[in-house]
Amino acid sequence: HQSKINKHKHCVSFIKKFADELLYEMNLSNQMQNGILQKQFSLAFQPKVNSHKNKLIGVEVLLRWQMKNGQSISPAVFIPIAEKNGFIIELGNWIIHSTLNQIREWLDNYIPVVPVSVNVSAIQFRQPQFIDYLFMQLDFYQIPGELLEIELTEGVLMQDIEGIISVLKKIRERGVSVSIDDFGTGYSSLSYLPLLPVDSLKIDKAFMHQIHINRDNQKIVQTIVNLANNFNLTIIAEGVETALELSETQRCGITNVQGYFYSHPLSNKHLIKDWLH
Ligand code: C2E
Ligand code: CA
Ligand code: CA
């Protein structure tokens, strides 16, 4: 009898947890639109560094959401929700326009700029209007394509490969470069790699974690480096946190890195002060 009661309790708590999560998601989902109107979203910038020259080579834009109660929510939480409820299109457009607006402001103030990478969700990228919006905004802010890079995850590139290739070609003709994000974590078919007009591979931070100790990660990273070299792709490692991880990353043949070792994502003010000069 007792075990039956326990089972019942367990079931109730499971349903409650599920309901709580659903409510939380619905609540966030409802607050996104307001978030844009009330300027709760902002851009953070994380330096990408040539680790041999200690030189800034680019920055990645990472979205931040601070709600009106002061609470910050991780993009790892709200981006998937925005992808589910469709808001990612409006949010993604906001990110592109805000990024280009920021680059324009730097240029107008004679701040020495570096290429800026923006994460583009698969759902946004697959919209036929995506490229029109991107080009229209580049024109509007008069930003050379060379100052922009888009980061796409492997998953984006797997469906409708012909269509994807033609969009990528147009993007690169405009000077905008393309990077495959989180490389090694998805289930992409390697046979697609030579077909894809992309510039670089970004190795996911999971493989950099304790790389000086983890032999399996070392082997995976070395293999990705070989792959990139054979296909003339540049390579960058994300999530490099310590000096030990950095030196092992360099030993694996990687020069360009991003991660807490060099810098956390920064506000515009801090980026200018510490990096853009
Ligand atoms: P991602 O594109 O793989 O971005 C890297 C994440 O790793 C960022 O988390 C960054 O802050 C974090 N990171 C950077 N260096 C280190 C490090 O040394 N150690 C560790 N442990 N983490 C590090 P964040 O900002 O929380 O973003 C999480 C994910 O949310 C991103 O992963 C990306 O998938 C998504 N995201 C963020 N901003 C945007 C955006 O503007 N648009 C879209 N579509 N997705 C975004
Ligand atoms: Ca990224
Ligand atoms: Ca990643």
Coordinates of C-alpha atoms and ligand atoms in Angstrom, one line a residue:
H1 CA 0.0 0.0 0.0
Q2 CA 2.8 2.4 1.0
S3 CA 4.5 1.8 -2.3
K4 CA 1.3 2.6 -4.2
I5 CA 1.1 5.9 -2.3
N6 CA 4.7 6.7 -3.1
K7 CA 4.1 5.9 -6.8
H8 CA 1.1 8.2 -6.8
K9 CA 3.1 11.0 -5.1
H10 CA 5.9 10.6 -7.6
C11 CA 3.4 10.9 -10.4
V12 CA 1.8 14.0 -9.0
S13 CA 5.2 15.7 -8.5
F14 CA 6.1 14.7 -12.1
I15 CA 2.9 16.3 -13.5
K16 CA 3.4 19.4 -11.3
K17 CA 7.0 19.8 -12.5
F18 CA 5.8 19.5 -16.1
A19 CA 3.0 22.0 -15.6
D20 CA 5.4 24.4 -13.9
E21 CA 7.8 24.2 -16.8
L22 CA 5.0 24.8 -19.3
L23 CA 3.8 27.8 -17.4
Y24 CA 7.3 29.2 -17.2
E25 CA 7.7 28.8 -20.9
M26 CA 4.3 30.4 -21.6
N27 CA 5.1 33.2 -19.4
L28 CA 8.5 33.9 -21.1
S29 CA 6.8 33.4 -24.5
N30 CA 4.3 36.1 -23.6
Q31 CA 6.9 38.6 -22.4
M32 CA 9.1 38.6 -25.5
Q33 CA 7.2 41.0 -27.5
N34 CA 7.1 43.5 -24.7
G35 CA 10.8 42.8 -24.1
I36 CA 11.6 44.3 -27.5
L37 CA 9.3 47.3 -27.1
Q38 CA 10.7 48.0 -23.6
K39 CA 14.3 47.7 -24.7
Q40 CA 15.0 44.7 -22.4
F41 CA 17.2 43.0 -25.0
S42 CA 20.8 44.1 -25.6
L43 CA 23.9 42.9 -27.4
A44 CA 27.0 41.6 -25.7
F45 CA 30.3 41.2 -27.6
Q46 CA 32.8 38.5 -27.0
P47 CA 36.4 39.0 -28.4
K48 CA 37.9 36.5 -30.9
V49 CA 41.6 36.5 -30.5
N50 CA 44.7 35.4 -32.5
S51 CA 46.4 33.8 -29.6
H52 CA 49.9 33.9 -31.1
K53 CA 49.8 37.6 -31.7
N54 CA 47.4 38.4 -28.8
K55 CA 45.4 40.4 -31.4
L56 CA 41.7 41.0 -31.7
I57 CA 40.4 39.4 -34.9
G58 CA 36.6 39.7 -34.5
V59 CA 33.8 39.7 -32.0
E60 CA 30.7 37.5 -31.6
V61 CA 27.4 39.1 -30.8
L62 CA 25.5 37.3 -28.0
L63 CA 22.0 38.3 -27.1
R64 CA 21.1 39.3 -23.5
W65 CA 17.6 39.7 -22.0
Q66 CA 17.1 41.5 -18.8
M67 CA 13.4 41.4 -17.7
K68 CA 11.8 44.3 -16.0
N69 CA 12.1 42.6 -12.6
G70 CA 15.8 42.8 -13.1
Q71 CA 16.2 39.0 -13.8
S72 CA 18.5 38.0 -16.6
I73 CA 17.5 35.0 -18.8
S74 CA 20.0 33.0 -20.7
P75 CA 19.7 32.9 -24.5
A76 CA 20.2 29.1 -24.2
V77 CA 16.7 29.2 -22.5
F78 CA 14.8 31.8 -24.4
I79 CA 16.1 31.3 -27.9
P80 CA 14.6 27.8 -28.2
I81 CA 11.3 29.2 -26.9
A82 CA 11.4 32.0 -29.5
E83 CA 12.1 29.3 -32.1
K84 CA 9.0 27.4 -31.0
N85 CA 6.6 30.4 -30.9
G86 CA 7.9 32.0 -34.1
F87 CA 9.2 35.1 -32.4
I88 CA 12.7 34.2 -33.5
I89 CA 12.1 35.9 -36.8
E90 CA 11.3 39.3 -35.3
L91 CA 14.0 38.8 -32.7
G92 CA 16.5 37.7 -35.3
N93 CA 15.7 40.8 -37.4
W94 CA 16.2 43.0 -34.4
I95 CA 19.6 41.4 -33.8
I96 CA 20.7 42.0 -37.4
H97 CA 19.5 45.6 -37.4
S98 CA 21.0 46.4 -34.0
T99 CA 24.3 44.8 -34.9
L100 CA 24.6 46.8 -38.1
N101 CA 23.5 50.0 -36.3
Q102 CA 26.2 49.4 -33.8
I103 CA 28.9 48.9 -36.5
R104 CA 27.7 52.1 -38.1
E105 CA 28.1 53.9 -34.8
W106 CA 31.7 52.6 -34.4
L107 CA 32.6 53.6 -38.0
D108 CA 31.1 57.1 -37.5
N109 CA 33.1 57.5 -34.3
Y110 CA 36.4 56.3 -36.0
I111 CA 36.6 53.3 -33.7
P112 CA 38.8 50.7 -35.3
V113 CA 36.3 47.9 -36.0
V114 CA 36.8 44.2 -36.6
P115 CA 34.4 41.7 -38.3
V116 CA 31.3 41.0 -36.2
S117 CA 29.7 37.5 -36.1
V118 CA 26.0 37.1 -35.6
N119 CA 24.3 33.8 -34.7
V120 CA 21.4 33.1 -37.1
S121 CA 18.8 30.6 -36.1
A122 CA 17.9 27.8 -38.6
I123 CA 14.3 29.0 -38.6
Q124 CA 15.3 32.5 -39.6
F125 CA 17.9 31.4 -42.1
R126 CA 15.4 29.2 -43.9
Q127 CA 13.0 32.1 -44.5
P128 CA 13.1 33.1 -48.1
Q129 CA 13.0 36.8 -46.9
F130 CA 16.1 36.4 -44.8
I131 CA 18.7 37.3 -47.4
D132 CA 16.6 40.3 -48.6
Y133 CA 16.3 41.6 -45.1
L134 CA 20.1 41.1 -44.5
F135 CA 21.1 42.9 -47.8
M136 CA 18.6 45.7 -47.2
Q137 CA 20.0 46.4 -43.8
L138 CA 23.6 46.3 -45.0
D139 CA 22.6 48.9 -47.6
F140 CA 20.7 51.0 -45.2
Y141 CA 23.6 51.2 -42.7
Q142 CA 26.2 51.2 -45.5
I143 CA 28.2 48.4 -43.9
P144 CA 30.7 46.5 -46.1
G145 CA 29.8 42.8 -46.1
E146 CA 33.4 42.1 -45.0
L147 CA 32.5 43.4 -41.6
L148 CA 29.9 40.8 -41.0
E149 CA 30.0 37.0 -40.4
I150 CA 27.0 34.7 -39.8
E151 CA 27.3 31.6 -37.6
L152 CA 25.0 28.8 -38.5
T153 CA 24.7 25.4 -36.8
E154 CA 25.2 22.2 -38.7
G155 CA 21.5 21.4 -38.5
V156 CA 20.6 24.4 -40.7
L157 CA 22.8 23.1 -43.5
M158 CA 21.3 19.7 -43.8
Q159 CA 17.8 20.3 -45.2
D160 CA 17.3 21.4 -48.8
I161 CA 21.1 21.5 -49.5
E162 CA 20.7 22.9 -53.0
G163 CA 18.7 25.9 -51.8
I164 CA 21.0 26.5 -48.8
I165 CA 24.1 26.4 -51.1
S166 CA 22.6 29.1 -53.4
V167 CA 21.7 31.4 -50.5
L168 CA 25.2 30.9 -49.0
K169 CA 26.8 31.8 -52.3
K170 CA 24.8 35.0 -52.5
I171 CA 25.8 35.9 -49.0
R172 CA 29.5 35.3 -49.6
E173 CA 29.4 37.2 -52.9
R174 CA 28.3 40.2 -50.8
G175 CA 31.5 39.7 -48.8
V176 CA 29.8 38.3 -45.7
S177 CA 31.5 35.3 -44.4
V178 CA 29.9 32.1 -43.0
S179 CA 31.0 29.9 -40.1
I180 CA 29.6 26.5 -39.0
D181 CA 28.9 26.9 -35.3
D182 CA 29.1 24.1 -32.7
F183 CA 31.0 22.0 -35.1
G184 CA 31.3 18.4 -34.1
T185 CA 28.2 18.3 -31.9
G186 CA 25.5 17.9 -34.6
Y187 CA 25.0 15.0 -36.9
S188 CA 26.0 16.5 -40.2
S189 CA 27.0 14.3 -43.0
L190 CA 30.7 15.0 -43.8
S191 CA 30.0 14.5 -47.5
Y192 CA 28.2 17.9 -47.5
L193 CA 31.3 19.7 -46.2
P194 CA 33.0 20.1 -49.6
L195 CA 29.8 21.3 -51.2
L196 CA 29.1 24.0 -48.7
P197 CA 30.3 27.5 -49.5
V198 CA 31.5 28.3 -46.0
D199 CA 34.7 30.0 -44.6
S200 CA 35.3 28.5 -41.2
L201 CA 34.5 25.9 -38.6
K202 CA 33.9 26.8 -35.0
I203 CA 34.7 24.0 -32.6
D204 CA 32.2 23.7 -29.8
K205 CA 33.3 24.5 -26.3
A206 CA 32.5 20.9 -25.2
F207 CA 35.6 19.8 -26.9
M208 CA 37.8 22.4 -25.3
H209 CA 36.8 21.6 -21.8
Q210 CA 39.9 20.3 -20.0
I211 CA 41.4 19.5 -23.3
H212 CA 44.9 19.4 -21.8
I213 CA 43.7 16.3 -19.8
N214 CA 41.1 14.7 -22.0
R215 CA 42.8 12.6 -24.7
D216 CA 39.6 11.9 -26.5
N217 CA 38.9 15.6 -26.9
Q218 CA 42.5 16.1 -28.1
K219 CA 42.0 13.5 -30.8
I220 CA 38.6 14.9 -31.9
V221 CA 40.0 18.5 -32.1
Q222 CA 43.1 17.3 -34.1
T223 CA 40.9 15.5 -36.5
I224 CA 38.7 18.6 -37.0
V225 CA 41.8 20.7 -37.6
N226 CA 42.9 18.2 -40.3
L227 CA 39.5 18.3 -41.8
A228 CA 39.5 22.1 -41.9
N229 CA 43.0 22.2 -43.4
N230 CA 42.1 19.7 -46.1
F231 CA 39.1 21.8 -47.1
N232 CA 40.8 25.2 -46.8
L233 CA 38.5 26.3 -44.0
T234 CA 39.8 28.5 -41.2
I235 CA 39.2 27.3 -37.7
I236 CA 38.3 28.9 -34.3
A237 CA 37.9 27.3 -30.9
E238 CA 35.3 28.6 -28.5
G239 CA 35.2 28.1 -24.7
V240 CA 38.9 28.3 -24.0
E241 CA 39.0 29.2 -20.3
T242 CA 42.5 28.5 -19.0
A243 CA 46.1 28.9 -19.9
L244 CA 46.4 25.1 -19.9
E245 CA 43.5 24.7 -22.3
L246 CA 45.0 27.5 -24.5
S247 CA 48.4 25.9 -24.8
E248 CA 46.9 22.5 -25.7
T249 CA 44.6 24.2 -28.2
Q250 CA 47.6 25.8 -29.8
R251 CA 49.4 22.5 -29.8
C252 CA 46.5 21.0 -31.8
G253 CA 47.2 23.6 -34.5
I254 CA 44.6 26.2 -33.6
T255 CA 45.5 29.9 -33.4
N256 CA 42.1 31.6 -33.2
V257 CA 40.3 31.3 -30.0
Q258 CA 37.4 32.7 -28.1
G259 CA 36.6 32.1 -24.4
Y260 CA 36.8 33.3 -20.8
F261 CA 40.6 33.0 -20.9
Y262 CA 40.7 36.2 -23.0
S263 CA 37.3 37.7 -22.2
H264 CA 33.7 37.2 -21.2
P265 CA 31.1 38.7 -23.4
L266 CA 31.3 42.5 -22.9
S267 CA 29.0 45.5 -23.1
N268 CA 29.8 47.9 -25.9
K269 CA 31.3 50.3 -23.4
H270 CA 33.8 47.7 -22.1
L271 CA 34.5 46.4 -25.6
I272 CA 35.6 49.8 -26.7
K273 CA 37.6 50.5 -23.6
D274 CA 39.4 47.1 -23.5
W275 CA 39.7 46.0 -27.1
L276 CA 38.7 48.4 -29.8
H277 CA 41.6 50.9 -30.0
Ligands
C2E1 P1 27.0 29.7 -28.9 O1 26.7 30.4 -30.2 O2 27.7 28.4 -29.0 O3 27.7 30.8 -28.0 C1 28.8 30.5 -27.1 C2 28.3 30.5 -25.7 O4 29.3 30.1 -24.8 C3 27.8 31.8 -25.2 O5 26.8 31.6 -24.2 C4 29.0 32.4 -24.5 O6 28.8 33.4 -23.5 C5 29.6 31.1 -23.9 N1 31.0 31.2 -23.6 C6 31.9 32.0 -24.2 N2 33.2 31.7 -23.7 C7 33.0 30.7 -22.8 C8 33.9 30.0 -22.0 O7 35.1 30.2 -22.0 N3 33.4 29.0 -21.2 C9 32.1 28.7 -21.2 N4 31.6 27.8 -20.3 N5 31.2 29.4 -21.9 C10 31.6 30.4 -22.7 P2 25.4 32.4 -24.2 O8 25.7 33.9 -24.5 O9 24.7 32.1 -23.0 O10 24.7 31.9 -25.5 C11 24.2 30.6 -25.5 C12 23.7 30.2 -26.9 O11 22.5 30.9 -27.2 C13 24.7 30.5 -28.0 O12 25.6 29.4 -28.1 C14 23.7 30.5 -29.2 O13 23.4 29.2 -29.6 C15 22.5 31.2 -28.5 N6 22.5 32.6 -28.8 C16 23.1 33.6 -28.1 N7 22.9 34.8 -28.7 C17 22.2 34.5 -29.9 C18 21.7 35.3 -30.9 O14 21.9 36.6 -31.0 N8 20.9 34.7 -31.9 C19 20.7 33.3 -31.9 N9 20.0 32.8 -32.9 N10 21.2 32.5 -30.9 C20 21.9 33.1 -29.9
CA2 CA 28.0 31.1 -31.9
CA3 CA 28.8 26.4 -29.0

